Amino acid sequence: MTGTDVLVLILVFAAGVLLGVFFFGGLRWTVRRGIRSPRPALWFFCSFLIRMVFLLAALYFLSGGSPIRLLLLGAGILLARSLVLRWTQSPGKKSLPEQEVLHAPQP
């Protein structure tokens, strides 16, 4: 593996992070706008369609048929998910695992 190959893989991973920020940032934007909309279903459906088509097309072209590139793109998307969750979390709000979950009483 040459230095050029390593650089390409690093760029592919960075592209995955950018794709993930677009996808999950777009999801957050859609939720904020869709809640206030008189037609939330239309917001959510159109947003999902646009984000998914863009993501799948980018994965297809950026992976170039290489499983290693596809894995790096996926890893970048997962990292971006964590980053977007961290950036958008309210300062005083506990994260989901820290919140107490109420269950129905067992008989």
GROMACS .gro file of C-alpha atoms in nm:
model
  107
    1MET     CA    1   0.000   0.000   0.000
    2THR     CA    2   0.153   0.328  -0.107
    3GLY     CA    3   0.126   0.668   0.053
    4THR     CA    4  -0.121   0.772  -0.215
    5ASP     CA    5  -0.348   0.480  -0.130
    6VAL     CA    6  -0.345   0.577   0.237
    7LEU     CA    7  -0.427   0.938   0.149
    8VAL     CA    8  -0.719   0.824  -0.066
    9LEU     CA    9  -0.853   0.610   0.220
   10ILE     CA   10  -0.825   0.902   0.462
   11LEU     CA   11  -1.015   1.122   0.218
   12VAL     CA   12  -1.281   0.853   0.175
   13PHE     CA   13  -1.325   0.837   0.554
   14ALA     CA   14  -1.352   1.219   0.569
   15ALA     CA   15  -1.612   1.206   0.291
   16GLY     CA   16  -1.807   0.954   0.500
   17VAL     CA   17  -1.802   1.195   0.794
   18LEU     CA   18  -1.933   1.475   0.571
   19LEU     CA   19  -2.205   1.248   0.433
   20GLY     CA   20  -2.309   1.157   0.785
   21VAL     CA   21  -2.318   1.520   0.896
   22PHE     CA   22  -2.537   1.600   0.595
   23PHE     CA   23  -2.768   1.303   0.661
   24PHE     CA   24  -2.811   1.338   1.037
   25GLY     CA   25  -2.794   1.718   1.036
   26GLY     CA   26  -3.066   1.714   0.772
   27LEU     CA   27  -3.269   1.480   0.990
   28ARG     CA   28  -3.242   1.719   1.284
   29TRP     CA   29  -3.337   2.013   1.062
   30THR     CA   30  -3.637   1.819   0.930
   31VAL     CA   31  -3.760   1.730   1.277
   32ARG     CA   32  -3.739   2.092   1.391
   33ARG     CA   33  -3.923   2.219   1.083
   34GLY     CA   34  -4.164   1.928   1.051
   35ILE     CA   35  -4.298   1.959   1.403
   36ARG     CA   36  -4.416   2.315   1.336
   37SER     CA   37  -4.551   2.241   0.990
   38PRO     CA   38  -4.921   2.188   0.913
   39ARG     CA   39  -4.809   1.895   0.690
   40PRO     CA   40  -4.537   1.711   0.885
   41ALA     CA   41  -4.573   1.387   0.690
   42LEU     CA   42  -4.480   1.566   0.368
   43TRP     CA   43  -4.171   1.718   0.535
   44PHE     CA   44  -4.055   1.386   0.672
   45PHE     CA   45  -4.118   1.191   0.354
   46CYS     CA   46  -3.952   1.441   0.121
   47SER     CA   47  -3.657   1.488   0.354
   48PHE     CA   48  -3.606   1.114   0.387
   49LEU     CA   49  -3.624   1.068   0.011
   50ILE     CA   50  -3.376   1.348  -0.063
   51ARG     CA   51  -3.131   1.246   0.210
   52MET     CA   52  -3.144   0.876   0.121
   53VAL     CA   53  -3.105   0.926  -0.256
   54PHE     CA   54  -2.811   1.160  -0.198
   55LEU     CA   55  -2.649   0.924   0.052
   56LEU     CA   56  -2.689   0.611  -0.161
   57ALA     CA   57  -2.565   0.785  -0.476
   58ALA     CA   58  -2.262   0.921  -0.291
   59LEU     CA   59  -2.186   0.578  -0.141
   60TYR     CA   60  -2.207   0.420  -0.485
   61PHE     CA   61  -1.975   0.669  -0.652
   62LEU     CA   62  -1.728   0.715  -0.367
   63SER     CA   63  -1.688   0.346  -0.292
   64GLY     CA   64  -1.596   0.266  -0.651
   65GLY     CA   65  -1.688  -0.098  -0.587
   66SER     CA   66  -1.424  -0.135  -0.315
   67PRO     CA   67  -1.539  -0.302   0.008
   68ILE     CA   68  -1.265  -0.123   0.205
   69ARG     CA   69  -1.385   0.216   0.084
   70LEU     CA   70  -1.745   0.123   0.164
   71LEU     CA   71  -1.646   0.024   0.518
   72LEU     CA   72  -1.456   0.350   0.565
   73LEU     CA   73  -1.753   0.549   0.438
   74GLY     CA   74  -1.978   0.364   0.682
   75ALA     CA   75  -1.738   0.425   0.970
   76GLY     CA   76  -1.730   0.795   0.884
   77ILE     CA   77  -2.110   0.809   0.878
   78LEU     CA   78  -2.129   0.642   1.220
   79LEU     CA   79  -1.873   0.885   1.361
   80ALA     CA   80  -2.075   1.176   1.220
   81ARG     CA   81  -2.387   1.038   1.389
   82SER     CA   82  -2.212   1.053   1.725
   83LEU     CA   83  -2.084   1.404   1.654
   84VAL     CA   84  -2.424   1.537   1.549
   85LEU     CA   85  -2.585   1.384   1.859
   86ARG     CA   86  -2.323   1.546   2.079
   87TRP     CA   87  -2.351   1.886   1.909
   88THR     CA   88  -2.731   1.894   1.920
   89GLN     CA   89  -2.785   1.767   2.272
   90SER     CA   90  -2.925   2.024   2.513
   91PRO     CA   91  -2.674   2.116   2.786
   92GLY     CA   92  -2.902   2.033   3.082
   93LYS     CA   93  -3.059   1.725   2.932
   94LYS     CA   94  -2.936   1.376   3.018
   95SER     CA   95  -2.846   1.140   2.739
   96LEU     CA   96  -3.084   0.855   2.663
   97PRO     CA   97  -2.907   0.579   2.862
   98GLU     CA   98  -2.886   0.806   3.167
   99GLN     CA   99  -3.258   0.880   3.170
  100GLU     CA  100  -3.472   0.665   3.392
  101VAL     CA  101  -3.700   0.443   3.192
  102LEU     CA  102  -4.041   0.372   3.338
  103HIS     CA  103  -4.182   0.026   3.273
  104ALA     CA  104  -4.522  -0.118   3.340
  105PRO     CA  105  -4.535  -0.309   3.669
  106GLN     CA  106  -4.477  -0.681   3.641
  107PRO     CA  107  -4.767  -0.904   3.763
   0.00000   0.00000   0.00000
